[in-house]
CSV table of C-alpha atoms in Angstrom, one decimal:
chain,number,residue,atom,x,y,z
W,1,MET,CA,0.0,0.0,0.0
W,2,SER,CA,1.4,3.4,-0.9
W,3,ILE,CA,2.1,6.3,1.4
W,4,GLU,CA,-0.6,8.3,-0.7
W,5,HIS,CA,-3.1,5.6,-0.1
W,6,ARG,CA,-2.5,5.3,3.3
W,7,ILE,CA,-2.6,8.8,4.1
W,8,THR,CA,-6.1,9.8,2.1
W,9,MET,CA,-7.6,6.3,3.3
W,10,GLY,CA,-10.5,8.4,5.4
W,11,LYS,CA,-11.4,11.6,7.0
W,12,GLN,CA,-9.9,11.5,10.4
W,13,ALA,CA,-10.4,14.4,12.7
W,14,LEU,CA,-7.5,16.4,11.9
W,15,ALA,CA,-7.0,15.4,8.6
W,16,ASP,CA,-6.1,18.7,7.2
W,17,VAL,CA,-3.8,19.9,9.8
W,18,LYS,CA,-0.2,20.4,8.7
W,19,ILE,CA,2.4,20.3,11.1
W,20,ALA,CA,6.6,21.1,11.1
W,21,ASP,CA,7.8,18.7,14.0
W,22,PHE,CA,11.2,19.9,15.1
W,23,GLY,CA,11.1,17.6,18.0
W,24,TRP,CA,13.8,16.4,20.4
W,25,VAL,CA,13.8,12.9,22.4
W,26,MET,CA,10.4,12.6,24.0
W,27,VAL,CA,8.1,15.2,25.0
W,28,LEU,CA,7.4,17.1,21.6
W,29,PRO,CA,7.3,13.9,19.6
W,30,VAL,CA,4.7,12.3,22.1
W,31,THR,CA,2.8,15.8,21.7
W,32,ILE,CA,2.8,15.3,17.5
W,33,LYS,CA,2.1,11.9,18.0
W,34,TYR,CA,-1.3,12.4,19.4
W,35,LEU,CA,-2.1,14.9,16.6
W,36,ALA,CA,-0.7,12.3,14.2
W,37,ASP,CA,-2.3,9.6,14.7
W,38,HIS,CA,-5.9,11.2,14.4
W,39,GLY,CA,-4.7,12.8,10.7
W,40,ALA,CA,-2.6,15.2,10.7
W,41,GLN,CA,0.2,15.1,8.4
W,42,VAL,CA,3.5,15.8,9.8
W,43,ILE,CA,6.8,16.4,8.5
W,44,ARG,CA,9.3,15.3,11.3
W,45,ILE,CA,12.4,17.8,10.7
W,46,GLU,CA,15.9,16.0,12.0
W,47,SER,CA,20.0,16.6,12.0
W,48,SER,CA,21.8,13.8,10.2
W,49,SER,CA,24.7,15.4,12.2
W,50,ARG,CA,23.3,15.5,15.4
W,51,VAL,CA,21.2,12.8,15.5
W,52,ASP,CA,18.0,12.7,18.0
W,53,MET,CA,19.4,10.8,21.0
W,54,CYS,CA,16.4,8.6,20.9
W,55,ARG,CA,17.7,7.3,18.0
W,56,THR,CA,20.7,5.8,20.0
W,57,ALA,CA,19.4,4.5,22.7
W,58,ALA,CA,19.0,1.0,23.6
W,59,PRO,CA,17.5,-1.6,23.3
W,60,TYR,CA,17.9,-2.2,19.8
W,61,LYS,CA,16.0,-4.3,17.0
W,62,ASP,CA,18.4,-8.1,17.4
W,63,ASN,CA,20.8,-6.3,19.8
W,64,VAL,CA,21.9,-4.8,16.6
W,65,PRO,CA,22.8,-1.0,17.3
W,66,GLY,CA,21.7,1.7,14.6
W,67,VAL,CA,19.8,4.6,14.5
W,68,ASN,CA,17.1,3.2,12.8
W,69,ARG,CA,17.0,-0.2,15.1
W,70,THR,CA,15.4,1.3,18.5
W,71,PRO,CA,12.0,1.3,19.5
W,72,HIS,CA,12.5,4.6,21.4
W,73,PHE,CA,12.3,6.6,18.3
W,74,ALA,CA,10.2,4.4,16.6
W,75,THR,CA,6.9,4.7,18.9
W,76,VAL,CA,6.7,8.3,19.4
W,77,ASN,CA,7.0,9.0,16.1
W,78,ASN,CA,4.5,7.0,13.9
W,79,ASN,CA,2.4,8.6,11.2
W,80,LYS,CA,5.3,11.2,10.3
W,81,TYR,CA,7.1,11.9,7.5
W,82,GLY,CA,10.8,11.9,8.3
W,83,ILE,CA,13.2,14.6,6.5
W,84,THR,CA,16.9,15.6,7.7
W,85,LEU,CA,18.0,19.3,7.0
W,86,ASN,CA,21.5,21.3,7.9
W,87,LEU,CA,19.6,24.5,9.5
W,88,ARG,CA,22.8,26.2,9.4
W,89,HIS,CA,22.9,26.0,5.4
W,90,PRO,CA,21.0,28.5,4.1
W,91,LYS,CA,19.4,25.8,1.4
W,92,GLY,CA,18.6,24.0,4.1
W,93,LEU,CA,16.8,26.9,5.2
W,94,GLU,CA,15.1,27.6,2.5
W,95,VAL,CA,13.4,24.3,2.4
W,96,VAL,CA,12.4,25.0,6.1
W,97,LYS,CA,10.9,28.2,5.1
W,98,ARG,CA,8.8,26.4,2.6
W,99,ILE,CA,8.0,23.6,5.3
W,100,VAL,CA,6.3,27.0,7.4
W,101,ALA,CA,4.4,27.8,3.9
W,102,TRP,CA,2.7,24.6,4.2
W,103,ALA,CA,2.7,24.0,7.7
W,104,ASP,CA,-0.5,25.0,10.0
W,105,VAL,CA,1.5,24.4,13.1
W,106,VAL,CA,5.2,24.8,13.6
W,107,ALA,CA,6.5,22.9,17.0
W,108,GLU,CA,9.8,22.9,18.8
W,109,GLY,CA,11.4,21.8,21.6
W,110,PHE,CA,15.0,23.4,21.6
W,111,THR,CA,16.6,25.1,24.6
W,112,PRO,CA,14.7,29.1,24.3
W,113,GLY,CA,16.8,31.0,22.1
W,114,THR,CA,17.6,28.3,19.1
W,115,MET,CA,14.8,29.1,17.1
W,116,ASP,CA,15.4,32.8,17.2
W,117,ARG,CA,19.3,32.1,16.1
W,118,LEU,CA,18.5,29.9,12.9
W,119,GLY,CA,16.0,32.6,11.9
W,120,LEU,CA,12.9,30.7,12.8
W,121,GLY,CA,12.0,32.4,15.6
W,122,TYR,CA,7.8,33.1,16.2
W,123,GLU,CA,7.9,36.9,14.5
W,124,GLN,CA,10.2,35.5,11.7
W,125,LEU,CA,7.5,32.4,10.9
W,126,ARG,CA,4.7,35.1,11.2
W,127,ALA,CA,6.6,36.8,8.0
W,128,ILE,CA,6.0,33.8,6.0
W,129,LYS,CA,2.5,32.5,7.5
W,130,PRO,CA,0.6,35.4,9.4
W,131,ASP,CA,-1.7,32.9,10.6
W,132,ILE,CA,1.1,30.2,12.2
W,133,ILE,CA,0.9,28.7,15.2
W,134,MET,CA,4.2,27.7,17.1
W,135,LEU,CA,4.4,25.5,19.9
W,136,SER,CA,7.6,25.9,22.1
W,137,THR,CA,7.9,23.5,24.6
W,138,CYS,CA,11.1,23.3,27.3
W,139,ASN,CA,12.2,22.7,30.8
W,140,LEU,CA,11.6,25.7,32.5
W,141,GLY,CA,9.6,27.8,29.9
W,142,GLN,CA,10.8,30.6,27.4
W,143,THR,CA,11.1,33.4,30.0
W,144,GLY,CA,12.2,33.9,33.4
W,145,PRO,CA,15.8,34.3,35.6
W,146,TYR,CA,16.3,29.7,34.7
W,147,ALA,CA,14.4,29.8,31.5
W,148,GLY,CA,17.6,29.3,29.7
W,149,HIS,CA,19.1,26.6,31.2
W,150,PRO,CA,19.5,23.3,29.2
W,151,GLY,CA,17.9,20.2,30.5
W,152,LEU,CA,16.3,16.7,29.8
W,153,GLY,CA,13.3,15.3,32.2
W,154,PRO,CA,15.4,13.2,34.8
W,155,MET,CA,16.9,16.3,35.8
W,156,LEU,CA,13.9,18.3,35.9
W,157,THR,CA,11.6,15.5,37.6
W,158,PRO,CA,13.6,16.5,41.2
W,159,TYR,CA,12.8,20.3,40.6
W,160,THR,CA,9.2,19.8,40.2
W,161,GLY,CA,9.1,18.1,43.6
W,162,VAL,CA,8.2,14.6,42.3
W,163,SER,CA,11.8,13.4,43.8
W,164,GLU,CA,11.2,14.6,47.1
W,165,LEU,CA,7.9,12.5,47.8
W,166,THR,CA,9.1,9.1,46.1
W,167,GLY,CA,10.9,6.7,47.9
W,168,TRP,CA,10.9,5.4,51.4
W,169,PRO,CA,11.3,8.2,54.6
W,170,ASP,CA,14.4,6.5,55.7
W,171,ARG,CA,16.1,6.7,52.4
W,172,GLU,CA,17.5,9.2,50.1
W,173,PRO,CA,15.0,10.6,47.0
W,174,SER,CA,14.4,8.4,44.1
W,175,VAL,CA,14.0,9.5,40.6
W,176,PRO,CA,11.0,7.6,39.1
W,177,TYR,CA,11.9,5.4,36.3
W,178,GLY,CA,12.3,7.2,33.0
W,179,ALA,CA,11.3,11.1,32.9
W,180,TYR,CA,8.1,12.0,34.7
W,181,THR,CA,7.7,15.7,32.9
W,182,ASP,CA,8.2,13.7,29.2
W,183,LEU,CA,5.1,11.8,30.1
W,184,THR,CA,2.8,14.5,31.7
W,185,THR,CA,3.3,17.5,29.4
W,186,PRO,CA,2.2,16.0,25.9
W,187,PRO,CA,-1.5,15.6,27.0
W,188,PHE,CA,-1.3,19.5,27.9
W,189,GLY,CA,0.6,20.4,24.8
W,190,ALA,CA,-2.0,18.5,22.5
W,191,VAL,CA,-4.6,20.5,24.2
W,192,ALA,CA,-3.0,23.6,23.9
W,193,LEU,CA,-2.6,22.9,20.0
W,194,VAL,CA,-6.2,21.9,19.6
W,195,ALA,CA,-7.7,25.0,21.0
W,196,ALA,CA,-5.2,27.3,19.3
W,197,LEU,CA,-6.1,25.4,16.0
W,198,ASP,CA,-10.4,26.5,16.9
W,199,TYR,CA,-9.3,29.7,17.5
W,200,ARG,CA,-7.5,30.1,14.3
W,201,ARG,CA,-10.5,28.5,12.7
W,202,ARG,CA,-12.8,30.8,14.2
W,203,THR,CA,-10.7,34.1,14.3
W,204,GLY,CA,-8.4,33.5,11.4
W,205,LYS,CA,-5.2,34.3,13.8
W,206,GLY,CA,-2.3,32.3,14.8
W,207,GLN,CA,-0.7,32.5,18.1
W,208,TYR,CA,2.4,31.6,20.2
W,209,ILE,CA,2.1,28.8,23.1
W,210,ASP,CA,4.8,28.6,25.2
W,211,LEU,CA,4.5,25.4,27.0
W,212,SER,CA,7.0,24.9,30.2
W,213,GLN,CA,7.3,21.1,31.4
W,214,TYR,CA,8.5,22.5,34.9
W,215,GLU,CA,4.8,23.9,35.5
W,216,VAL,CA,2.8,21.2,34.0
W,217,GLY,CA,4.9,18.5,36.4
W,218,ILE,CA,4.0,20.7,39.4
W,219,GLN,CA,-0.1,20.8,38.4
W,220,TYR,CA,-0.2,16.9,39.8
W,221,LEU,CA,1.5,18.1,43.2
W,222,LEU,CA,-1.1,20.4,43.8
W,223,PRO,CA,-2.8,18.8,46.7
W,224,THR,CA,0.8,18.7,48.7
W,225,ILE,CA,1.0,22.2,47.9
W,226,LEU,CA,-2.2,23.2,49.2
W,227,ASP,CA,-1.6,21.5,52.4
W,228,TYR,CA,1.5,23.0,52.9
W,229,THR,CA,-0.1,26.4,52.4
W,230,VAL,CA,-3.0,26.0,54.4
W,231,ASN,CA,-1.8,23.7,57.5
W,232,GLY,CA,1.9,24.5,57.2
W,233,ARG,CA,2.6,20.5,56.7
W,234,VAL,CA,5.5,19.3,54.4
W,235,GLN,CA,5.0,16.2,53.0
W,236,ASN,CA,7.7,13.5,52.9
W,237,ARG,CA,8.6,9.9,50.9
W,238,ALA,CA,6.1,7.3,52.4
W,239,GLY,CA,7.0,4.1,50.2
W,240,ASN,CA,3.7,2.8,49.3
W,241,GLN,CA,1.3,4.1,52.0
W,242,CYS,CA,-1.4,6.2,51.8
W,243,ALA,CA,-2.6,8.3,54.7
W,244,TYR,CA,-6.2,7.7,54.4
W,245,ALA,CA,-5.9,3.7,53.3
W,246,ALA,CA,-4.3,0.3,55.0
W,247,PRO,CA,-3.7,-2.0,54.1
W,248,HIS,CA,-1.9,-0.3,50.8
W,249,GLY,CA,0.9,-1.7,49.2
W,250,ALA,CA,2.1,-3.9,46.5
W,251,TYR,CA,2.2,-7.4,48.1
W,252,PRO,CA,4.6,-10.4,47.2
W,253,CYS,CA,2.4,-13.3,45.1
W,254,ARG,CA,3.5,-16.5,44.0
W,255,GLY,CA,5.9,-16.8,41.2
W,256,GLN,CA,9.2,-15.2,40.5
W,257,ASP,CA,9.4,-11.2,41.3
W,258,ARG,CA,5.6,-11.4,41.1
W,259,TRP,CA,3.0,-8.6,43.0
W,260,CYS,CA,-0.5,-7.5,43.4
W,261,ALA,CA,-1.6,-3.8,44.4
W,262,ILE,CA,-4.1,-3.7,47.1
W,263,ALA,CA,-5.6,-0.7,48.6
W,264,VAL,CA,-8.2,-0.6,51.2
W,265,PHE,CA,-9.9,2.8,52.1
W,266,SER,CA,-12.8,1.9,54.7
W,267,ASP,CA,-13.9,-0.5,57.2
W,268,GLU,CA,-16.3,-1.7,55.0
W,269,GLU,CA,-13.7,-2.7,52.2
W,270,TRP,CA,-11.2,-4.4,55.1
W,271,GLN,CA,-14.2,-6.4,56.0
W,272,SER,CA,-14.6,-7.9,52.7
W,273,LEU,CA,-11.0,-8.3,52.1
W,274,CYS,CA,-10.9,-10.6,55.7
W,275,GLN,CA,-14.1,-12.7,54.0
W,276,VAL,CA,-12.0,-13.8,51.0
W,277,MET,CA,-9.0,-14.4,53.5
W,278,GLY,CA,-11.2,-17.1,55.3
W,279,ASN,CA,-11.3,-14.6,58.2
W,280,PRO,CA,-8.4,-16.2,59.7
W,281,ALA,CA,-7.6,-15.2,63.6
W,282,TRP,CA,-5.6,-12.0,63.4
W,283,THR,CA,-7.9,-10.6,61.2
W,284,ARG,CA,-10.1,-10.3,64.4
W,285,ASP,CA,-7.1,-8.4,66.5
W,286,PRO,CA,-8.7,-5.3,67.9
W,287,ARG,CA,-5.4,-3.4,66.2
W,288,PHE,CA,-7.1,-4.1,62.9
W,289,GLY,CA,-10.2,-3.3,63.4
W,290,THR,CA,-10.6,0.7,62.4
W,291,LEU,CA,-8.2,2.2,59.9
W,292,GLN,CA,-6.5,4.5,62.7
W,293,GLY,CA,-5.7,1.0,64.3
W,294,ARG,CA,-4.3,-0.6,61.0
W,295,LYS,CA,-2.2,2.7,60.3
W,296,ALA,CA,-0.8,2.8,63.7
W,297,ASN,CA,0.2,-1.1,63.0
W,298,GLU,CA,0.9,-1.0,59.3
W,299,GLY,CA,4.3,-2.4,59.3
W,300,GLU,CA,2.5,-5.5,61.1
W,301,LEU,CA,-0.5,-5.5,59.0
W,302,ASP,CA,1.4,-5.3,55.9
W,303,ARG,CA,3.6,-8.5,57.0
W,304,LEU,CA,0.5,-10.8,57.7
W,305,LEU,CA,-1.0,-9.9,54.7
W,306,ALA,CA,1.8,-10.6,52.7
W,307,ALA,CA,2.2,-14.1,54.1
W,308,TRP,CA,-1.1,-15.0,52.8
W,309,THR,CA,-1.0,-13.1,49.0
W,310,VAL,CA,2.1,-15.1,48.4
W,311,ASN,CA,0.0,-18.2,47.7
W,312,PHE,CA,-1.7,-16.4,45.0
W,313,THR,CA,-0.9,-15.8,41.3
W,314,PRO,CA,-1.1,-11.4,41.3
W,315,GLU,CA,-3.9,-12.3,38.6
W,316,GLU,CA,-6.2,-14.8,40.8
W,317,LEU,CA,-5.8,-12.3,43.5
W,318,MET,CA,-6.9,-9.4,41.9
W,319,VAL,CA,-10.0,-10.9,40.1
W,320,THR,CA,-11.0,-12.4,43.3
W,321,LEU,CA,-10.4,-9.3,45.6
W,322,GLN,CA,-12.0,-6.5,42.8
W,323,SER,CA,-15.1,-9.3,42.8
W,324,GLN,CA,-15.7,-8.3,46.5
W,325,GLY,CA,-15.3,-4.6,46.2
W,326,VAL,CA,-11.6,-4.6,47.3
W,327,ALA,CA,-9.1,-2.5,44.8
W,328,ALA,CA,-6.6,-4.2,43.4
W,329,GLY,CA,-4.3,-4.7,40.3
W,330,VAL,CA,-1.5,-7.0,38.9
W,331,VAL,CA,1.7,-4.9,39.1
W,332,GLU,CA,2.4,-6.1,35.0
W,333,ASN,CA,5.7,-6.2,33.6
W,334,CYS,CA,6.5,-5.8,30.2
W,335,GLU,CA,5.3,-9.2,28.9
W,336,ASP,CA,2.0,-8.9,31.1
W,337,LEU,CA,1.6,-5.4,28.7
W,338,TYR,CA,1.6,-6.9,25.9
W,339,ASN,CA,-0.2,-9.8,26.7
W,340,ASP,CA,-2.6,-8.1,28.7
W,341,PRO,CA,-6.6,-9.1,27.4
W,342,GLN,CA,-8.3,-5.7,28.6
W,343,LEU,CA,-5.5,-4.0,26.0
W,344,LYS,CA,-5.6,-6.5,23.5
W,345,TYR,CA,-9.2,-6.1,22.9
W,346,ARG,CA,-8.8,-2.4,23.0
W,347,ARG,CA,-6.0,-3.1,20.1
W,348,HIS,CA,-4.0,-0.9,22.3
W,349,TYR,CA,-0.9,-2.1,20.9
W,350,GLN,CA,-1.1,-2.2,16.9
W,351,GLU,CA,1.5,-3.4,14.8
W,352,LEU,CA,3.2,-1.7,11.7
W,353,GLU,CA,6.0,-2.9,9.0
W,354,HIS,CA,9.3,-0.9,9.8
W,355,PRO,CA,11.6,-0.4,7.0
W,356,GLU,CA,14.5,-1.5,9.0
W,357,MET,CA,13.2,-3.4,12.0
W,358,GLY,CA,10.2,-5.2,10.3
W,359,LYS,CA,6.9,-5.9,12.0
W,360,HIS,CA,7.2,-3.8,15.0
W,361,TYR,CA,4.1,-2.9,17.9
W,362,TYR,CA,3.3,0.7,18.1
W,363,GLU,CA,0.7,2.4,20.7
W,364,ALA,CA,-2.3,3.4,19.7
W,365,PRO,CA,-4.1,6.4,21.9
W,366,SER,CA,-5.3,5.5,24.7
W,367,PHE,CA,-8.9,7.7,24.2
W,368,LYS,CA,-11.2,6.8,21.1
W,369,LEU,CA,-13.3,9.0,19.1
W,370,SER,CA,-16.5,7.1,18.1
W,371,LYS,CA,-16.6,8.7,14.6
W,372,THR,CA,-13.1,9.4,14.0
W,373,PRO,CA,-10.9,7.1,15.5
W,374,ALA,CA,-7.2,7.0,15.3
W,375,GLU,CA,-5.2,5.4,12.6
W,376,LEU,CA,-1.9,3.9,13.0
W,377,ARG,CA,-0.8,4.4,9.1
W,378,MET,CA,2.8,4.8,9.2
W,379,PRO,CA,6.0,3.1,11.1
W,380,GLY,CA,8.6,5.7,12.7
W,381,PRO,CA,10.4,7.0,10.0
W,382,CYS,CA,14.3,5.9,9.2
W,383,LEU,CA,16.7,8.7,9.3
W,384,GLY,CA,16.2,11.4,6.2
W,385,GLN,CA,13.8,8.4,4.9
W,386,HIS,CA,11.4,10.9,3.1
W,387,ASN,CA,13.4,13.5,2.0
W,388,GLU,CA,12.3,13.2,-1.6
W,389,TYR,CA,9.2,12.5,-1.0
W,390,VAL,CA,8.3,15.7,1.0
W,391,CYS,CA,10.2,17.7,-1.5
W,392,SER,CA,8.5,16.5,-4.5
W,393,GLN,CA,5.0,15.7,-3.6
W,394,ILE,CA,4.4,18.1,-0.6
W,395,LEU,CA,6.6,21.1,-1.6
W,396,GLY,CA,6.2,20.4,-5.0
W,397,MET,CA,9.8,20.8,-6.2
W,398,SER,CA,11.3,19.5,-9.5
W,399,ASP,CA,13.6,16.6,-9.9
W,400,LYS,CA,16.1,19.0,-10.7
W,401,GLU,CA,15.5,21.1,-7.5
W,402,PHE,CA,16.0,18.4,-5.4
W,403,THR,CA,19.0,17.2,-6.8
W,404,ASP,CA,20.6,20.5,-6.5
W,405,LEU,CA,19.7,20.6,-2.8
W,406,VAL,CA,21.5,17.2,-2.6
W,407,ALA,CA,24.7,18.5,-4.6
W,408,ALA,CA,24.3,21.6,-1.9
W,409,GLY,CA,24.5,19.7,1.5
W,410,ALA,CA,21.3,21.0,2.3
W,411,PHE,CA,20.3,17.7,3.9
W,412,GLY,CA,23.2,17.5,6.2
């Protein structure tokens, strides 16, 4: 099936939207993926001399390194055309400006000031396309005393306060696996872009969006911040414990490194859990009769509960406890996620044929539009895969124009 056929198979919600994606690493590529999966036509602009670090991050397909062999890049850049350009070459900038004239949205994730230095700042883009929408996202926003600080999500996460609350009270703060802000920022960026597109539809005017990953990260700590401003309390690390639930944690199960998360928020739920366990003698201990008592004796409670959960698989526990009104969930590993029947039913993972990695699974959006569902059409592009296609089929260049650009070094 040709690219042209795949891209015009159906009218999706954002099928008329055109985006120039100057993404880097995770935040912006994931943000634009939301729009691409719903039909937006996206040109992903990269450098061949300074490749996106996600292209060099293991694991690699078949453990063979290569810039086109890592799912880190591929899975967040599906449904995008891939082009390489030398942004410091006059001819490379000429191509960029033609892409801007074609686009509705220009999105970039560089350190503040980078696009201005390249001659691609918002005012310069408006000179090319007056109603252009520009999204810039970086660690701390485009303005302020620390705006120029470069960095990535793992360095930004502690700055948001998340690390101070992650881990155990008797140990050092922990950084959550991966980059916390890389996962929390994209939905905000996608919503901001859709809102800007709607505003342009109604008014004919574009706008500039300054998306601070730092400020997005703080959004999810608002209850903690409110507790401090109202009560003067500074929350600390609490492991898996919850101030208003007990038992509350991940408990060992039968098998190798298998766990089930269980959370009991009321005395009624506690009685249901006791019934599932067969009401052993220790559950009638007065210390565990109320939430206050269970919290005061949480260490002993966790030890006794773990001695029971270890006799069952996490799947058995989850199904049985949920059927009795007790919140429980398998702590799934990658294999569990891949085989999860709920995710399979909803086609969360969809297979696409990658030019170099072969068949490879991609994640569909977690929300589904009933009239215009998302469609995974193209795999993540190889480096520079669509240079000729973008220039000839999208920008309308002649064969001579394209070959002259290649000879001049516009593509790096």
